[in-house]
Amino acid sequence: MKKILIAAAVAAASATTLCSMNLEEPAAMPRPLRDGDKIAIVSPAGPIDSAIVYEAADTLRAVGYEVEVMPHAIGRVGRYAASDSGRLADLRAALTDTTVRAVLCARGGYGAVHLLDSLAGLPLRDDPKWLIGFSDISALHALLASRNIASVHGNMCKHLALGPSDADNALMLDVLRGHKPVYHWDADTLNREGSVRGRLLGGNLAVIAELINTPYDVIQPGTVLFIEEVEEPVYKIERIMYQLRLSGVLPRLAGLVVGQFTDCHGDDSYATAERMIADMVAPYDFPVAFNAPIGHVDHNVPVLQSATVLLDVGRDGTTLSFE
């Protein structure tokens, strides 16, 4: 009986933290990077070829940063870069080391979700630093969003290994130095026009959907939600969209930015995920922008998770600007 009461108390305490993001208070922005700052490279999820990590480190050193490859960043334990304890140790050390100013995730895969509850106990707001990554790293962005800390949804080691002259790498390096980007892309026939200002939250749809009704739920009413996906059949994406509709979150979004749905094969009902999403949001009136350059594609622009943005979807295209 005592164990049951303890479990109930823990569950009750956790329940009070669900969906607790304060969307009214501006997110804490880690300070812009300066020459000589240290960037730690970690692998919170899947394993990666060490050569790619070292090439990415060379890119960062070439533009003036010190780089530390954390001890478990280039290992392999089963389908992960390291054991849970090893991956956790690297992230804990990087996030609490006052000499580290940014934490670059080497790659996605699967496994970051294992670490959320342990990392949640860290004093993350005492010394916020940039976290960089996408795909499965959306789980870590969600953790920081739950603490109202901004982070960079952007390319990881494979793309950084292309060097500092690559356009998207140069753009991300500018963002880390404090540049607030303004993106414009062509109009899409599926767009719904309109303008809205709000908090930008989101990431890989399958990853953030698994965090619904947890303390790390970023799919919140009143936000500008951005989503992307890779290698998921359309019916599975539709299942998530129905969950959002039935929960009442989908109708109450401020806006929706639909990134790239790469290799998401259609079926007899829908040829594309985009067409299905357009039908799912048709009953609502918030602006919707399709074909954003965000996701598992070569041209994947960095976006500031948790930042306040202005989304303007017009006849001539979409503009997304960061405040």
mmCIF file with all atom_site columns, C-alpha atoms in Angstrom, residues 5-20 147 214-216:
data_model
loop_
_atom_site.group_PDB
_atom_site.id
_atom_site.type_symbol
_atom_site.label_atom_id
_atom_site.label_alt_id
_atom_site.label_comp_id
_atom_site.label_asym_id
_atom_site.label_entity_id
_atom_site.label_seq_id
_atom_site.pdbx_PDB_ins_code
_atom_site.Cartn_x
_atom_site.Cartn_y
_atom_site.Cartn_z
_atom_site.occupancy
_atom_site.B_iso_or_equiv
_atom_site.pdbx_formal_charge
_atom_site.auth_seq_id
_atom_site.auth_comp_id
_atom_site.auth_asym_id
_atom_site.auth_atom_id
_atom_site.pdbx_PDB_model_num
ATOM 1  C CA . LEU A 1 5   ? 0.637  5.845  -2.298  1.00 0.00 ? 5   LEU A CA 1
ATOM 2  C CA . ILE A 1 6   ? 4.148  6.947  -3.252  1.00 0.00 ? 6   ILE A CA 1
ATOM 3  C CA . ALA A 1 7   ? 3.470  6.200  -6.909  1.00 0.00 ? 7   ALA A CA 1
ATOM 4  C CA . ALA A 1 8   ? 0.221  8.143  -6.753  1.00 0.00 ? 8   ALA A CA 1
ATOM 5  C CA . ALA A 1 9   ? 1.963  11.120 -5.171  1.00 0.00 ? 9   ALA A CA 1
ATOM 6  C CA . VAL A 1 10  ? 4.639  11.106 -7.877  1.00 0.00 ? 10  VAL A CA 1
ATOM 7  C CA . ALA A 1 11  ? 1.964  10.919 -10.567 1.00 0.00 ? 11  ALA A CA 1
ATOM 8  C CA . ALA A 1 12  ? 0.067  13.811 -9.006  1.00 0.00 ? 12  ALA A CA 1
ATOM 9  C CA . ALA A 1 13  ? 3.217  15.922 -8.807  1.00 0.00 ? 13  ALA A CA 1
ATOM 10 C CA . SER A 1 14  ? 3.995  15.205 -12.450 1.00 0.00 ? 14  SER A CA 1
ATOM 11 C CA . ALA A 1 15  ? 0.460  16.064 -13.492 1.00 0.00 ? 15  ALA A CA 1
ATOM 12 C CA . THR A 1 16  ? 0.835  19.585 -12.121 1.00 0.00 ? 16  THR A CA 1
ATOM 13 C CA . THR A 1 17  ? 3.680  20.212 -14.579 1.00 0.00 ? 17  THR A CA 1
ATOM 14 C CA . LEU A 1 18  ? 1.853  19.101 -17.700 1.00 0.00 ? 18  LEU A CA 1
ATOM 15 C CA . CYS A 1 19  ? 1.435  21.752 -20.384 1.00 0.00 ? 19  CYS A CA 1
ATOM 16 C CA . SER A 1 20  ? 3.010  24.352 -18.080 1.00 0.00 ? 20  SER A CA 1
ATOM 17 C CA . ARG A 1 147 ? 12.073 25.679 -19.266 1.00 0.00 ? 147 ARG A CA 1
ATOM 18 C CA . THR A 1 214 ? 3.867  15.206 -20.791 1.00 0.00 ? 214 THR A CA 1
ATOM 19 C CA . PRO A 1 215 ? 5.797  18.087 -19.197 1.00 0.00 ? 215 PRO A CA 1
ATOM 20 C CA . TYR A 1 216 ? 7.547  18.490 -22.570 1.00 0.00 ? 216 TYR A CA 1
#
